[in-house]
GROMACS .gro file of C-alpha atoms in nm:
model
  278
    1UNK     CA    1   1.144  -1.995   1.560
    2UNK     CA    2   1.112  -1.651   1.718
    3UNK     CA    3   1.404  -1.410   1.714
    4UNK     CA    4   1.452  -1.055   1.838
    5UNK     CA    5   1.506  -0.807   1.558
    6UNK     CA    6   1.833  -0.693   1.714
    7UNK     CA    7   1.963  -1.051   1.711
    8UNK     CA    8   1.857  -1.131   1.355
    9UNK     CA    9   2.106  -1.116   1.066
   10UNK     CA   10   2.130  -0.756   0.945
   11UNK     CA   11   2.168  -0.869   0.582
   12UNK     CA   12   1.840  -1.060   0.586
   13UNK     CA   13   1.587  -0.890   0.357
   14UNK     CA   14   1.314  -0.909   0.619
   15UNK     CA   15   1.528  -0.720   0.871
   16UNK     CA   16   1.628  -0.471   0.603
   17UNK     CA   17   1.259  -0.413   0.532
   18UNK     CA   18   1.193  -0.351   0.901
   19UNK     CA   19   1.482  -0.103   0.922
   20UNK     CA   20   1.346   0.093   0.624
   21UNK     CA   21   0.994   0.083   0.769
   22UNK     CA   22   1.131   0.246   1.086
   23UNK     CA   23   1.303   0.525   0.888
   24UNK     CA   24   1.109   0.848   0.944
   25UNK     CA   25   1.260   1.080   0.683
   26UNK     CA   26   1.061   1.037   0.359
   27UNK     CA   27   1.349   1.086   0.117
   28UNK     CA   28   1.573   0.846   0.306
   29UNK     CA   29   1.294   0.588   0.329
   30UNK     CA   30   1.225   0.604  -0.044
   31UNK     CA   31   1.597   0.586  -0.131
   32UNK     CA   32   1.650   0.285   0.096
   33UNK     CA   33   1.347   0.106  -0.052
   34UNK     CA   34   1.477   0.169  -0.404
   35UNK     CA   35   1.811   0.019  -0.299
   36UNK     CA   36   1.648  -0.315  -0.216
   37UNK     CA   37   1.719  -0.595  -0.468
   38UNK     CA   38   1.552  -0.566  -0.806
   39UNK     CA   39   1.364  -0.867  -0.944
   40UNK     CA   40   1.614  -1.126  -1.068
   41UNK     CA   41   1.914  -0.976  -0.889
   42UNK     CA   42   2.129  -1.153  -0.630
   43UNK     CA   43   2.037  -1.133  -0.263
   44UNK     CA   44   2.128  -1.304   0.062
   45UNK     CA   45   1.909  -1.599   0.167
   46UNK     CA   46   1.581  -1.491   0.325
   47UNK     CA   47   1.499  -1.635   0.667
   48UNK     CA   48   1.136  -1.710   0.592
   49UNK     CA   49   1.076  -1.910   0.911
   50UNK     CA   50   1.177  -1.656   1.176
   51UNK     CA   51   0.903  -1.473   1.369
   52UNK     CA   52   1.064  -1.136   1.432
   53UNK     CA   53   0.991  -0.950   1.754
   54UNK     CA   54   1.044  -0.578   1.800
   55UNK     CA   55   1.215  -0.388   2.077
   56UNK     CA   56   0.998  -0.151   2.280
   57UNK     CA   57   1.167   0.141   2.106
   58UNK     CA   58   1.098  -0.004   1.761
   59UNK     CA   59   0.733  -0.069   1.844
   60UNK     CA   60   0.690   0.294   1.949
   61UNK     CA   61   0.835   0.417   1.619
   62UNK     CA   62   0.633   0.191   1.388
   63UNK     CA   63   0.585   0.310   1.120
   64UNK     CA   64   0.861   0.563   1.074
   65UNK     CA   65   0.715   0.887   0.941
   66UNK     CA   66   0.786   1.259   0.964
   67UNK     CA   67   0.610   1.507   1.193
   68UNK     CA   68   0.440   1.651   0.887
   69UNK     CA   69   0.195   1.602   0.726
   70UNK     CA   70  -0.033   1.646   1.025
   71UNK     CA   71  -0.271   1.349   1.038
   72UNK     CA   72  -0.642   1.410   1.089
   73UNK     CA   73  -0.964   1.214   1.041
   74UNK     CA   74  -1.044   1.156   0.673
   75UNK     CA   75  -1.356   1.374   0.691
   76UNK     CA   76  -1.144   1.662   0.826
   77UNK     CA   77  -0.914   1.676   0.523
   78UNK     CA   78  -1.033   1.981   0.327
   79UNK     CA   79  -1.176   1.928  -0.021
   80UNK     CA   80  -1.028   2.166  -0.276
   81UNK     CA   81  -1.085   2.229  -0.644
   82UNK     CA   82  -0.812   2.081  -0.866
   83UNK     CA   83  -0.864   2.377  -1.100
   84UNK     CA   84  -0.667   2.608  -0.868
   85UNK     CA   85  -0.293   2.574  -0.817
   86UNK     CA   86  -0.324   2.507  -0.444
   87UNK     CA   87  -0.612   2.269  -0.500
   88UNK     CA   88  -0.414   2.072  -0.758
   89UNK     CA   89  -0.115   2.064  -0.523
   90UNK     CA   90  -0.341   1.936  -0.242
   91UNK     CA   91  -0.475   1.660  -0.466
   92UNK     CA   92  -0.126   1.550  -0.567
   93UNK     CA   93  -0.015   1.570  -0.203
   94UNK     CA   94  -0.296   1.332  -0.107
   95UNK     CA   95  -0.178   1.081  -0.369
   96UNK     CA   96   0.182   1.132  -0.260
   97UNK     CA   97   0.078   1.048   0.097
   98UNK     CA   98  -0.094   0.732  -0.025
   99UNK     CA   99   0.226   0.625  -0.198
  100UNK     CA  100   0.432   0.699   0.116
  101UNK     CA  101   0.194   0.481   0.316
  102UNK     CA  102   0.211   0.215   0.046
  103UNK     CA  103   0.589   0.189   0.092
  104UNK     CA  104   0.525   0.120   0.460
  105UNK     CA  105   0.251  -0.133   0.387
  106UNK     CA  106   0.473  -0.336   0.156
  107UNK     CA  107   0.767  -0.332   0.397
  108UNK     CA  108   0.543  -0.433   0.686
  109UNK     CA  109   0.424  -0.741   0.496
  110UNK     CA  110   0.787  -0.846   0.443
  111UNK     CA  111   0.907  -0.838   0.804
  112UNK     CA  112   0.585  -0.920   0.991
  113UNK     CA  113   0.461  -1.245   0.840
  114UNK     CA  114   0.678  -1.553   0.876
  115UNK     CA  115   0.642  -1.889   0.707
  116UNK     CA  116   0.549  -1.777   0.359
  117UNK     CA  117   0.726  -1.893   0.040
  118UNK     CA  118   1.030  -1.688  -0.055
  119UNK     CA  119   0.841  -1.553  -0.356
  120UNK     CA  120   0.602  -1.374  -0.118
  121UNK     CA  121   0.883  -1.163   0.030
  122UNK     CA  122   1.035  -1.089  -0.309
  123UNK     CA  123   0.694  -0.979  -0.439
  124UNK     CA  124   0.649  -0.726  -0.159
  125UNK     CA  125   1.007  -0.604  -0.190
  126UNK     CA  126   0.926  -0.529  -0.554
  127UNK     CA  127   0.610  -0.346  -0.447
  128UNK     CA  128   0.806  -0.138  -0.194
  129UNK     CA  129   1.056  -0.037  -0.464
  130UNK     CA  130   0.783   0.069  -0.705
  131UNK     CA  131   0.586   0.260  -0.440
  132UNK     CA  132   0.907   0.446  -0.354
  133UNK     CA  133   0.946   0.542  -0.721
  134UNK     CA  134   0.587   0.666  -0.729
  135UNK     CA  135   0.644   0.872  -0.415
  136UNK     CA  136   0.956   1.031  -0.561
  137UNK     CA  137   0.785   1.115  -0.891
  138UNK     CA  138   0.488   1.276  -0.718
  139UNK     CA  139   0.702   1.462  -0.465
  140UNK     CA  140   0.926   1.604  -0.737
  141UNK     CA  141   0.623   1.722  -0.934
  142UNK     CA  142   0.466   1.868  -0.621
  143UNK     CA  143   0.783   2.069  -0.567
  144UNK     CA  144   0.745   2.223  -0.913
  145UNK     CA  145   0.411   2.359  -0.789
  146UNK     CA  146   0.578   2.533  -0.496
  147UNK     CA  147   0.491   2.271  -0.233
  148UNK     CA  148   0.644   1.965  -0.072
  149UNK     CA  149   0.529   1.651   0.102
  150UNK     CA  150   0.401   1.752   0.443
  151UNK     CA  151   0.252   2.087   0.339
  152UNK     CA  152  -0.110   1.967   0.362
  153UNK     CA  153  -0.309   1.764   0.613
  154UNK     CA  154  -0.354   1.392   0.548
  155UNK     CA  155  -0.535   1.093   0.699
  156UNK     CA  156  -0.414   0.753   0.812
  157UNK     CA  157  -0.673   0.515   0.666
  158UNK     CA  158  -0.431   0.280   0.493
  159UNK     CA  159  -0.207   0.228   0.794
  160UNK     CA  160  -0.508   0.188   1.024
  161UNK     CA  161  -0.617  -0.119   0.826
  162UNK     CA  162  -0.259  -0.241   0.836
  163UNK     CA  163  -0.276  -0.233   1.217
  164UNK     CA  164  -0.616  -0.403   1.226
  165UNK     CA  165  -0.483  -0.695   1.020
  166UNK     CA  166  -0.142  -0.730   1.185
  167UNK     CA  167  -0.226  -1.070   1.332
  168UNK     CA  168  -0.373  -1.233   1.022
  169UNK     CA  169  -0.192  -1.237   0.692
  170UNK     CA  170  -0.504  -1.360   0.512
  171UNK     CA  171  -0.703  -1.058   0.628
  172UNK     CA  172  -0.410  -0.833   0.535
  173UNK     CA  173  -0.400  -0.962   0.178
  174UNK     CA  174  -0.778  -0.939   0.147
  175UNK     CA  175  -0.828  -0.592   0.286
  176UNK     CA  176  -0.516  -0.389   0.207
  177UNK     CA  177  -0.391  -0.465  -0.148
  178UNK     CA  178  -0.714  -0.604  -0.292
  179UNK     CA  179  -0.953  -0.363  -0.118
  180UNK     CA  180  -0.801  -0.030  -0.015
  181UNK     CA  181  -0.522  -0.020  -0.271
  182UNK     CA  182  -0.749  -0.156  -0.542
  183UNK     CA  183  -0.959   0.158  -0.504
  184UNK     CA  184  -0.674   0.333  -0.681
  185UNK     CA  185  -0.748   0.130  -0.993
  186UNK     CA  186  -1.096   0.280  -0.997
  187UNK     CA  187  -1.007   0.634  -0.890
  188UNK     CA  188  -0.696   0.699  -1.100
  189UNK     CA  189  -0.864   0.745  -1.442
  190UNK     CA  190  -1.114   0.987  -1.287
  191UNK     CA  191  -0.832   1.186  -1.126
  192UNK     CA  192  -0.637   1.186  -1.451
  193UNK     CA  193  -0.937   1.334  -1.628
  194UNK     CA  194  -0.950   1.621  -1.378
  195UNK     CA  195  -0.577   1.682  -1.400
  196UNK     CA  196  -0.590   1.683  -1.780
  197UNK     CA  197  -0.868   1.942  -1.772
  198UNK     CA  198  -0.663   2.142  -1.521
  199UNK     CA  199  -0.374   2.151  -1.770
  200UNK     CA  200  -0.127   1.922  -1.592
  201UNK     CA  201  -0.009   1.659  -1.844
  202UNK     CA  202   0.300   1.581  -1.631
  203UNK     CA  203   0.078   1.466  -1.345
  204UNK     CA  204  -0.135   1.261  -1.585
  205UNK     CA  205   0.180   1.086  -1.713
  206UNK     CA  206   0.295   1.007  -1.359
  207UNK     CA  207  -0.044   0.854  -1.283
  208UNK     CA  208  -0.011   0.641  -1.598
  209UNK     CA  209   0.300   0.485  -1.441
  210UNK     CA  210   0.129   0.443  -1.105
  211UNK     CA  211  -0.182   0.280  -1.256
  212UNK     CA  212   0.032   0.036  -1.458
  213UNK     CA  213   0.228  -0.068  -1.151
  214UNK     CA  214  -0.073  -0.079  -0.918
  215UNK     CA  215  -0.240  -0.338  -1.140
  216UNK     CA  216   0.061  -0.557  -1.062
  217UNK     CA  217   0.049  -0.477  -0.690
  218UNK     CA  218  -0.318  -0.567  -0.660
  219UNK     CA  219  -0.248  -0.884  -0.860
  220UNK     CA  220   0.016  -0.978  -0.601
  221UNK     CA  221  -0.239  -0.928  -0.324
  222UNK     CA  222  -0.493  -1.137  -0.513
  223UNK     CA  223  -0.241  -1.415  -0.576
  224UNK     CA  224  -0.141  -1.450  -0.211
  225UNK     CA  225  -0.499  -1.414  -0.087
  226UNK     CA  226  -0.607  -1.707  -0.302
  227UNK     CA  227  -0.291  -1.901  -0.209
  228UNK     CA  228  -0.374  -1.864   0.161
  229UNK     CA  229  -0.741  -1.952   0.108
  230UNK     CA  230  -0.640  -2.270  -0.073
  231UNK     CA  231  -0.382  -2.350   0.195
  232UNK     CA  232  -0.643  -2.313   0.472
  233UNK     CA  233  -0.921  -2.486   0.280
  234UNK     CA  234  -1.135  -2.173   0.265
  235UNK     CA  235  -1.365  -2.050  -0.010
  236UNK     CA  236  -1.234  -1.711  -0.121
  237UNK     CA  237  -1.568  -1.603  -0.267
  238UNK     CA  238  -1.762  -1.644   0.057
  239UNK     CA  239  -1.477  -1.548   0.292
  240UNK     CA  240  -1.416  -1.201   0.152
  241UNK     CA  241  -1.753  -1.044   0.254
  242UNK     CA  242  -1.705  -1.191   0.603
  243UNK     CA  243  -1.362  -1.029   0.634
  244UNK     CA  244  -1.501  -0.694   0.514
  245UNK     CA  245  -1.762  -0.709   0.790
  246UNK     CA  246  -1.529  -0.843   1.061
  247UNK     CA  247  -1.262  -0.578   1.009
  248UNK     CA  248  -1.504  -0.296   0.922
  249UNK     CA  249  -1.348  -0.240   0.583
  250UNK     CA  250  -1.524   0.007   0.353
  251UNK     CA  251  -1.777  -0.138   0.112
  252UNK     CA  252  -1.649  -0.011  -0.220
  253UNK     CA  253  -1.876   0.187  -0.448
  254UNK     CA  254  -1.886   0.217  -0.830
  255UNK     CA  255  -1.771   0.317  -1.078
  256UNK     CA  256  -1.517   0.037  -1.098
  257UNK     CA  257  -1.233   0.008  -1.346
  258UNK     CA  258  -1.339  -0.339  -1.449
  259UNK     CA  259  -1.066  -0.384  -1.711
  260UNK     CA  260  -0.791  -0.299  -1.459
  261UNK     CA  261  -0.949  -0.519  -1.194
  262UNK     CA  262  -0.969  -0.814  -1.432
  263UNK     CA  263  -0.604  -0.756  -1.528
  264UNK     CA  264  -0.520  -0.756  -1.156
  265UNK     CA  265  -0.675  -1.099  -1.107
  266UNK     CA  266  -1.027  -1.026  -0.991
  267UNK     CA  267  -1.283  -1.271  -1.122
  268UNK     CA  268  -1.614  -1.181  -1.286
  269UNK     CA  269  -1.791  -1.313  -0.974
  270UNK     CA  270  -1.585  -1.085  -0.749
  271UNK     CA  271  -1.666  -0.783  -0.962
  272UNK     CA  272  -2.034  -0.881  -0.955
  273UNK     CA  273  -2.015  -0.881  -0.574
  274UNK     CA  274  -1.871  -0.530  -0.579
  275UNK     CA  275  -2.147  -0.417  -0.813
  276UNK     CA  276  -2.412  -0.585  -0.599
  277UNK     CA  277  -2.533  -0.790  -0.894
  278UNK     CA  278  -2.433  -1.133  -0.764
   0.00000   0.00000   0.00000
């Protein structure tokens, strides 16, 4: 069944997710995501079968985001030392931007892909809520440094992969949560070390929360990737390198946070592939 978004029940969680995805103001987007149902709470039935189509206006506004930060190519984002105030603010802004994009990525998975078990949509609603919390924590801390979200340039790498995989949920699960977002598992301890040496324990504590939650988010991506592989009769181990090549995803480089990756559901064989030792 295919329905137009404007005709779909406004209380349906998938339509709510789409409405929040289209919201451009960061604070309003985060607040709306946090207002989505918490795990275990009551919610209206989810129409899992409907393929939702967008209006022309909605398509032009996807995803909703503010005019700032100005988006540039990743290589054009200036590299700054975290041991200066502005450099530390720029680093935290970059992470804040990742978390803003992560809200959009989770919401996009909810509305875009029909025919999944209800648990799939509830999982990504939970991710959207937690990414919104992360965004708010980072933004509030950034404001204590005399800056706000939008003050520095940023790049659009996460959403670009979201667009590349919009027609294949299996590729989305493989290459967004368990590839691009999983890089955060590896990078966060290194960033925390720099922030600790720069004398910012508040930022280190925020990243503790983010790392804890991101293990769960990557685990959700792993779970649904393997679910879809099993459903389609595909071998996850051999499929993943093919998807990386087909969609031109980055080949990840060490060091890897092997403990966090194992906690997030990666197998020893998958980590060996990343290390090039398989």
